[in-house]
Tab-separated table of C-alpha atoms in Angstrom:
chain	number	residue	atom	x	y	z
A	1	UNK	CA	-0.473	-28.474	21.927
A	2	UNK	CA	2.310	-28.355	19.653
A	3	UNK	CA	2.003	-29.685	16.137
A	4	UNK	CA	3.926	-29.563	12.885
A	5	UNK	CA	2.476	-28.721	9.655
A	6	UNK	CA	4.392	-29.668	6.377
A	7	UNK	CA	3.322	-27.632	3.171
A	8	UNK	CA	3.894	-27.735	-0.182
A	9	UNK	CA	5.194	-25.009	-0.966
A	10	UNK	CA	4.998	-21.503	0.675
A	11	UNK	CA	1.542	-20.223	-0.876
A	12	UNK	CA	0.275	-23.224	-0.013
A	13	UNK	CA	1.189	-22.812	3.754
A	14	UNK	CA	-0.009	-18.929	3.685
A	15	UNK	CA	-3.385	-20.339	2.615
A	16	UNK	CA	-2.991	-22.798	5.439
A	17	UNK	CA	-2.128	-20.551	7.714
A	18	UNK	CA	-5.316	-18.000	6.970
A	19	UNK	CA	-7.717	-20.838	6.892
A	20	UNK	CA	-6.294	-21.935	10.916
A	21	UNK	CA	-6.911	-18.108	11.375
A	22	UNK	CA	-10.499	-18.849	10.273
A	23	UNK	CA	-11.325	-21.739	12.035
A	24	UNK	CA	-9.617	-20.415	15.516
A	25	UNK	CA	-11.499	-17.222	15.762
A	26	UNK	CA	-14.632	-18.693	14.394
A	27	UNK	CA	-14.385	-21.105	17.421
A	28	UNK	CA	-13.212	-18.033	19.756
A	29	UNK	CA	-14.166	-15.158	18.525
A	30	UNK	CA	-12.387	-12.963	21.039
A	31	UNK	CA	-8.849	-14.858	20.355
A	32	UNK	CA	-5.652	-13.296	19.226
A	33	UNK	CA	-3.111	-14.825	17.329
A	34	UNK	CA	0.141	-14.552	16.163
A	35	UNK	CA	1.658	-15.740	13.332
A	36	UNK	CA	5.493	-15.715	12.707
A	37	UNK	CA	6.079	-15.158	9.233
A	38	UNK	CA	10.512	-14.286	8.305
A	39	UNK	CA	11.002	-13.298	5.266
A	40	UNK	CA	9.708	-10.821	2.360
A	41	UNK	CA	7.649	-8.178	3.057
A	42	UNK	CA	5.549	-8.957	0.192
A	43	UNK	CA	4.838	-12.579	1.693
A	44	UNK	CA	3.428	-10.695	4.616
A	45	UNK	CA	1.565	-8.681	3.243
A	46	UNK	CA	-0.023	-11.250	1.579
A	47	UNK	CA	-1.069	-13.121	4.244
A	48	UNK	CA	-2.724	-10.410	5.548
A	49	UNK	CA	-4.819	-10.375	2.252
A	50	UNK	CA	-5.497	-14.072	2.976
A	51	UNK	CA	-6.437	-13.647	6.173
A	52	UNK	CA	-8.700	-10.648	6.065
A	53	UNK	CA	-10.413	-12.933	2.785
A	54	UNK	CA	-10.941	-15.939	5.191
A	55	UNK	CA	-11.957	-14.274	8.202
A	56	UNK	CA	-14.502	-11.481	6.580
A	57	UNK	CA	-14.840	-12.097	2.963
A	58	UNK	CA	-17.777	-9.636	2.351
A	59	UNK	CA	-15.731	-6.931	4.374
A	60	UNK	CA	-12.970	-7.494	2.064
A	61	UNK	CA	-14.898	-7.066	-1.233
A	62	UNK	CA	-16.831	-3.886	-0.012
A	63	UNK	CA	-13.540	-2.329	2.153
A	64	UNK	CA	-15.200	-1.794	4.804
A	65	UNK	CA	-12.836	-3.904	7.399
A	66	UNK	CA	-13.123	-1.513	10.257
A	67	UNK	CA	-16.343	-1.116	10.960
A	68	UNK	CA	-16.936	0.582	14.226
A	69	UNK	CA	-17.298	-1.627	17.493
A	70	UNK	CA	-14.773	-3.829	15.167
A	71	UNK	CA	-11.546	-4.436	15.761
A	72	UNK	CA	-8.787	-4.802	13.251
A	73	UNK	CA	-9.120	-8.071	11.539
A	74	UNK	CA	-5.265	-8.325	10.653
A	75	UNK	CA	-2.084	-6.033	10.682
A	76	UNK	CA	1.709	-6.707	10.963
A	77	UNK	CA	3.681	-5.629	13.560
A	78	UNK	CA	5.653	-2.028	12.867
A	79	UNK	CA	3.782	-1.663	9.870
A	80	UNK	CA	4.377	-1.711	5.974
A	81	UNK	CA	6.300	0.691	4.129
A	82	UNK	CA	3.863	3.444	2.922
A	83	UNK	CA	4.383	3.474	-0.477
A	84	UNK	CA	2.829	-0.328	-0.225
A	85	UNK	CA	-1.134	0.984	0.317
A	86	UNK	CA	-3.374	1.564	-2.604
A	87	UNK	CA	-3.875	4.689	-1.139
A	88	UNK	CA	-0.609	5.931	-0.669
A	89	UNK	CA	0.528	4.439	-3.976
A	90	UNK	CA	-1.644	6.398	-6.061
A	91	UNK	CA	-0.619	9.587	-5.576
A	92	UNK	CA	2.852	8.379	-6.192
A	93	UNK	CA	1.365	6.824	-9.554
A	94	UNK	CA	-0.605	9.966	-10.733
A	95	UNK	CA	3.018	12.189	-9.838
A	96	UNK	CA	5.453	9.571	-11.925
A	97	UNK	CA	2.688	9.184	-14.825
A	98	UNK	CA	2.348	13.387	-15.020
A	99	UNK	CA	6.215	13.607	-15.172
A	100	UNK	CA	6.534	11.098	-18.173
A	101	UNK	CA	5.000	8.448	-19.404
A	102	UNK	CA	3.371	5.027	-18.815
A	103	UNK	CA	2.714	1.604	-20.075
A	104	UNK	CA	-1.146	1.391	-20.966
A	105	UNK	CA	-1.917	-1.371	-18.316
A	106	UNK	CA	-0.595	0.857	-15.969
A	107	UNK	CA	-2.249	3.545	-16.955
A	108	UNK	CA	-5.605	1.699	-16.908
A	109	UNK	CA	-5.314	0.427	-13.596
A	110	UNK	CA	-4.336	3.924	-12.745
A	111	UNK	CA	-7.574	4.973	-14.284
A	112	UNK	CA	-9.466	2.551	-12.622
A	113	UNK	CA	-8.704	3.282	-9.281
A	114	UNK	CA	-11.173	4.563	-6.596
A	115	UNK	CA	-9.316	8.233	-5.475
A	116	UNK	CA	-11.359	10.150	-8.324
A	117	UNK	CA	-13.747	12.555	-8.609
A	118	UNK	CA	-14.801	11.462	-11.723
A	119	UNK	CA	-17.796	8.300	-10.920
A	120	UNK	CA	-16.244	4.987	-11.112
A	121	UNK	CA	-18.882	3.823	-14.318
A	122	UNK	CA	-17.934	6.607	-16.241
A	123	UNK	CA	-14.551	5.946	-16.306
A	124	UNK	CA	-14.415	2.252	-16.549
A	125	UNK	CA	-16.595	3.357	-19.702
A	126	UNK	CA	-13.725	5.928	-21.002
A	127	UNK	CA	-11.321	3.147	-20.126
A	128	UNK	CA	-12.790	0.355	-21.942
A	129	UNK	CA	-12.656	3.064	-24.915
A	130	UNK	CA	-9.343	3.779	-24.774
A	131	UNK	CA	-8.028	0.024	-24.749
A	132	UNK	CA	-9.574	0.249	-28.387
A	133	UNK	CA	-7.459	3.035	-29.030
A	134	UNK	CA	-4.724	3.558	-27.503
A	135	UNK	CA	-0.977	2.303	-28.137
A	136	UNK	CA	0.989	0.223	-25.379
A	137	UNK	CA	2.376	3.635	-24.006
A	138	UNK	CA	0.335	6.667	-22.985
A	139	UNK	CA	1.528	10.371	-22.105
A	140	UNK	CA	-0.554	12.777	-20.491
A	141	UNK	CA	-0.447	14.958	-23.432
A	142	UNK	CA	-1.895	11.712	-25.672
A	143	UNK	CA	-4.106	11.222	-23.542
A	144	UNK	CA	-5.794	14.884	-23.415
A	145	UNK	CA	-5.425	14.161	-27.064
A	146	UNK	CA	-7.446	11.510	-27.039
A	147	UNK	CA	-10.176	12.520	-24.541
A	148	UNK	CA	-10.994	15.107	-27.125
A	149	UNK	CA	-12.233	12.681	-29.520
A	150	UNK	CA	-14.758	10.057	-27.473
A	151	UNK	CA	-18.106	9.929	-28.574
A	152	UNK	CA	-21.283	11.734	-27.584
A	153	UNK	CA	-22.022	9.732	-24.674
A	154	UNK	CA	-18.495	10.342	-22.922
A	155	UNK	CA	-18.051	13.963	-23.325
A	156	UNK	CA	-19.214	14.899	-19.862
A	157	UNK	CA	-16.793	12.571	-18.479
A	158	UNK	CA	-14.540	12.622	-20.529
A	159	UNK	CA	-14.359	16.549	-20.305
A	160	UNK	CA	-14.393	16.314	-16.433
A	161	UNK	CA	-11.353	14.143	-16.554
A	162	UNK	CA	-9.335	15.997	-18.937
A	163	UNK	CA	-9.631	19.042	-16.764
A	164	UNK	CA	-8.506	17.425	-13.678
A	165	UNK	CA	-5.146	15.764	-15.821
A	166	UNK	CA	-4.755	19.899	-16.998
A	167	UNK	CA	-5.175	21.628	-13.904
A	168	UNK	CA	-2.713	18.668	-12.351
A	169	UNK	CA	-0.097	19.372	-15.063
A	170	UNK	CA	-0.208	22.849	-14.612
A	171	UNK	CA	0.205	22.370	-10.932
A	172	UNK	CA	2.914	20.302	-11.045
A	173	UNK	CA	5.219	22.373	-13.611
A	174	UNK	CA	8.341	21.353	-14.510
A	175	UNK	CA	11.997	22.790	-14.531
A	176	UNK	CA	13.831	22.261	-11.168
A	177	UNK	CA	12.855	23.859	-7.566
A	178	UNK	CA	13.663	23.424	-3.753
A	179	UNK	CA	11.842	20.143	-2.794
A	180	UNK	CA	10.065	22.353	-0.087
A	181	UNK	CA	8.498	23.993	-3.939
A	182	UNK	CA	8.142	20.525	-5.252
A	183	UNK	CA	6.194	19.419	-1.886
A	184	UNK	CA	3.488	22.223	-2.264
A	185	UNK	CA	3.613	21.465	-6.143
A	186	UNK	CA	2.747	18.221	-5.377
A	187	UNK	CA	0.064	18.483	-2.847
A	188	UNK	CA	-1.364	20.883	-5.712
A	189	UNK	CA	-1.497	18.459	-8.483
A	190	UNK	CA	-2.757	15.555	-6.693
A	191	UNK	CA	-5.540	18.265	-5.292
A	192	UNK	CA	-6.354	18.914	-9.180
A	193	UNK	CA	-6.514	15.164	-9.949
A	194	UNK	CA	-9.166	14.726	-7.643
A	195	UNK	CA	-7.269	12.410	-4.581
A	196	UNK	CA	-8.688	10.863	-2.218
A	197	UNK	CA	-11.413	11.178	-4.708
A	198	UNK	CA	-15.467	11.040	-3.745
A	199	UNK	CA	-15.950	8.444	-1.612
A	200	UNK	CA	-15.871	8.731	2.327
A	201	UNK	CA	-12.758	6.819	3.973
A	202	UNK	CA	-13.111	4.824	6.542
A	203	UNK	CA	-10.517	5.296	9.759
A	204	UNK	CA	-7.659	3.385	7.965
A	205	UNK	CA	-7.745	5.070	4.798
A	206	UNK	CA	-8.060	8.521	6.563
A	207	UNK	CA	-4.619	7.596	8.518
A	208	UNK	CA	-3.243	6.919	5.730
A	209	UNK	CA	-4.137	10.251	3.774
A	210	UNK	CA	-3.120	12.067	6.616
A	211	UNK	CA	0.487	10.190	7.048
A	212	UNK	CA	0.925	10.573	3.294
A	213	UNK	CA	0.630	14.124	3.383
A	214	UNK	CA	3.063	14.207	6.764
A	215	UNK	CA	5.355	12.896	3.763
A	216	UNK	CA	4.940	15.343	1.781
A	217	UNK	CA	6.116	17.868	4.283
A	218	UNK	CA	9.398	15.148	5.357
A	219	UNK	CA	10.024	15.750	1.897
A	220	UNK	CA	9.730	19.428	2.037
A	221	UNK	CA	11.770	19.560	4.734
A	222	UNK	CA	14.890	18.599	2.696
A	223	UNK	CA	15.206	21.853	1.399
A	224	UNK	CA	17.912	22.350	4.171
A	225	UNK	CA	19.855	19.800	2.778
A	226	UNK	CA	19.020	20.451	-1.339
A	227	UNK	CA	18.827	23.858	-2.441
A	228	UNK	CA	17.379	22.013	-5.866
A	229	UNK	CA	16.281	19.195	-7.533
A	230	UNK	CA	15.035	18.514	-11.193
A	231	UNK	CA	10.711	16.965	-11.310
A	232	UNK	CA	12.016	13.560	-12.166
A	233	UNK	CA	14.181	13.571	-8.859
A	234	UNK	CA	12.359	14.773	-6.925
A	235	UNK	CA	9.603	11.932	-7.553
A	236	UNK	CA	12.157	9.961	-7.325
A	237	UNK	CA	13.177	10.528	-3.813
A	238	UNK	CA	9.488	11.147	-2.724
A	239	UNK	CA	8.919	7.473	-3.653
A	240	UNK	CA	11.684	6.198	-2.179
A	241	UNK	CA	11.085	8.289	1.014
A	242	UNK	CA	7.927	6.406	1.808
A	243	UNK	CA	9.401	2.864	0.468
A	244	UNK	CA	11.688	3.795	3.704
A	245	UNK	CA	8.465	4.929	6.076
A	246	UNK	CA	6.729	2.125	7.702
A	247	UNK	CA	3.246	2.640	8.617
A	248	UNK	CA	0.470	0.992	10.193
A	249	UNK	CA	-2.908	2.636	10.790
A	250	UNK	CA	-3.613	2.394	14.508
A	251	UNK	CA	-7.051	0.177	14.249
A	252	UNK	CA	-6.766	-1.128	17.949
A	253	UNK	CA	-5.872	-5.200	18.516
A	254	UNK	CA	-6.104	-6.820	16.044
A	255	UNK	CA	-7.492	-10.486	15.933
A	256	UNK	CA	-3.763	-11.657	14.030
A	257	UNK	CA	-0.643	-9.937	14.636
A	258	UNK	CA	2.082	-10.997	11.489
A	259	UNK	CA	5.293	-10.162	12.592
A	260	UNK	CA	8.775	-10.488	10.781
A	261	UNK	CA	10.341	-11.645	14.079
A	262	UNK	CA	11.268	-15.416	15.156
A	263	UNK	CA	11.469	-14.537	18.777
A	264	UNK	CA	9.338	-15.060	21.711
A	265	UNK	CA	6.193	-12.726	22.250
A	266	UNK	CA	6.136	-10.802	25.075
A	267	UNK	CA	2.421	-10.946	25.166
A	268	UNK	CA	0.614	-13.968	25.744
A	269	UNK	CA	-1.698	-15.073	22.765
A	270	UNK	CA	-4.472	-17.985	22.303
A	271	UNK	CA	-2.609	-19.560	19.558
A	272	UNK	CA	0.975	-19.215	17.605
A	273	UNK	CA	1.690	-20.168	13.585
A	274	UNK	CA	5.902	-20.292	13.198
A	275	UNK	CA	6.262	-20.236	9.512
A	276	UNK	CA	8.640	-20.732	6.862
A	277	UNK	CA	10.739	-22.876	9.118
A	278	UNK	CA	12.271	-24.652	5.743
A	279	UNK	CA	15.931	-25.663	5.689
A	280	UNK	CA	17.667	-22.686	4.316
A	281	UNK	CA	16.202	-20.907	7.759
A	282	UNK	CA	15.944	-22.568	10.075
A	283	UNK	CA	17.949	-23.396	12.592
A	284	UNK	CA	19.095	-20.207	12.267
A	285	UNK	CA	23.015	-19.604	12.671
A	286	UNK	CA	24.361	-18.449	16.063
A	287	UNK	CA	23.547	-14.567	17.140
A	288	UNK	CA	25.388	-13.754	20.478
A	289	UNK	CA	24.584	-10.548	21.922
A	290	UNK	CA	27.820	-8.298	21.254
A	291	UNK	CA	27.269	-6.279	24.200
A	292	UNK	CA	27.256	-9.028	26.534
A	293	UNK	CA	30.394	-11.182	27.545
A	294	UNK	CA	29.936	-14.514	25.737
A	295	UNK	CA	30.644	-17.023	28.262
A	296	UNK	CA	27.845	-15.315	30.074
A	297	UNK	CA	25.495	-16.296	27.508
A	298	UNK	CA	26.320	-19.880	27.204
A	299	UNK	CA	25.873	-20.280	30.640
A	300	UNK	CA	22.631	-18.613	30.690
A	301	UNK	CA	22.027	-20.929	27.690
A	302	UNK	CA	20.927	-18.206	25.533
């Protein structure tokens, strides 16, 4: 049965869209949906979010969404770029932030981040310190500075973290080099700083480790092309090579498929969500296939 849904805007229809998610597979839990979803990436991804929220919200607040026996609760089809996961992302934080500078927010939220070493308490403690302290921007160098000065009861931590931010600086160096130099450099540094950190990743987050360091050595590899490249650069390009590398950690079938595409699925599913059909996209203009003659298509009626 076909039905139309009007929303009010479109986070209210990505909320209606995760709560139909909801209420399908909670009536069939084996279904598999699709949802249709043109548009920004960022929209996408959060739906996704919304999804995963509705569907399993205490798997969402603990991360552990693929739990084995389990499939994949949501993913969109051909992936994200890789820069896009908090996993991915903060390596490419810790490398811009060791190069120059940062806005304190950032640099909390950098700080408070999972992929340490360093227990989680201790440096939410060291953090909540700093906010006391600490100007709206913060170096690396300030903020050894600083570290040297906490009170009794954050030395060990605070000690613990200020070697990992020195060994990291020292790995990383500065000065230009091959990017096949910068890619070892790099893998070095983010080894000092502690990434992935303690914790044990689950099969997504291991994927993605793994595919972030296949970056690295994509990145090396343009040392055929670029004999060399200042620090700042080569971040530069590192970041925007995985803004161009779509990813998706292969967690079996998932329960919703999001894909970009308003075409028909080749595989049949239990239910289909078309959204943002709204009037500056759809109907969408005329798209005849180049390679085919076009009075062919008309009369096919394609």
């Amino acid at each position: 049965t076909t039905r139309a849904v009007i929303a009010g805007d479109t986070s209210d229809e990505l909320e209606r869209i995760a709560e139909w998610c909801r209420a399908r597979v909670e009536n069939q839990p084996d279904a598999r949906l699709l949802v249709l979803l043109p548009g920004s990436a960022e929209g996408r991804e959060r739906l996704v979010a919304l999804i995963r929220q509705s569907i399993d919200p205490a798997g969402t607040a603990t991360g552990d969404l693929l739990a084995p026996g389990r499939a994949d609760i949501a993913a969109i089809e051909g992936g994200a770029p890789l820069s896009r996961p908090p996993l991915a992302a903060h390596p490419l934080d810790s490398l811009a932030w060791l190069a120059g500078t940062g806005e304190f927010e950032d640099v909390s939220g950098w700080l408070s981040a999972p992929y340490w070493l360093v227990p989680d308490a201790q440096r939410a403690r060291i953090d909540l310190w700093l906010r006391e302290r600490a100007g709206l921007e913060l170096d690396p160098r300030a903020l050894l500075s600083m570290l040297a000065t906490v009170p009794d009861s954050l030395v060990p931590a605070a000690k613990a973290l200020a070697t990992h931010v020195h060994e990291a600086l020292q790995k990383l160096g500065a000065g230009t080099a091959s990017p096949r130099q910068w890619s070892e450099r790099f893998r070095d540094a983010l080894v000092a700083l502690g990434w992935p950190g303690a914790r044990v990743l689950n099969s997504d987050a291991e994927q993605t480790r793994a595919k972030f360091m296949e970056l690295l050595d994509d990145f090396g590899q343009l040392a055929a092309a670029v004999p060399s490249i200042s620090r700042q650069d080569a971040i530069a390009w590192l970041r925007e090579l995985a803004s161009r590398t779509s990813f998706r950690p292969a967690s079996g079938d998932p329960l919703v498929t999001v894909s970009p595409m308003l075409t028909d699925p080749v595989v049949r599913y239990d239910g289909i969500w078309v959204a943002g059909l709204h009037a500056d996209a759809w109907p969408q203009p005329v798209q005849p296939d180049p390679f085919l003659p076009l009075a062919a298509q008309i009369a096919a009626g394609v």
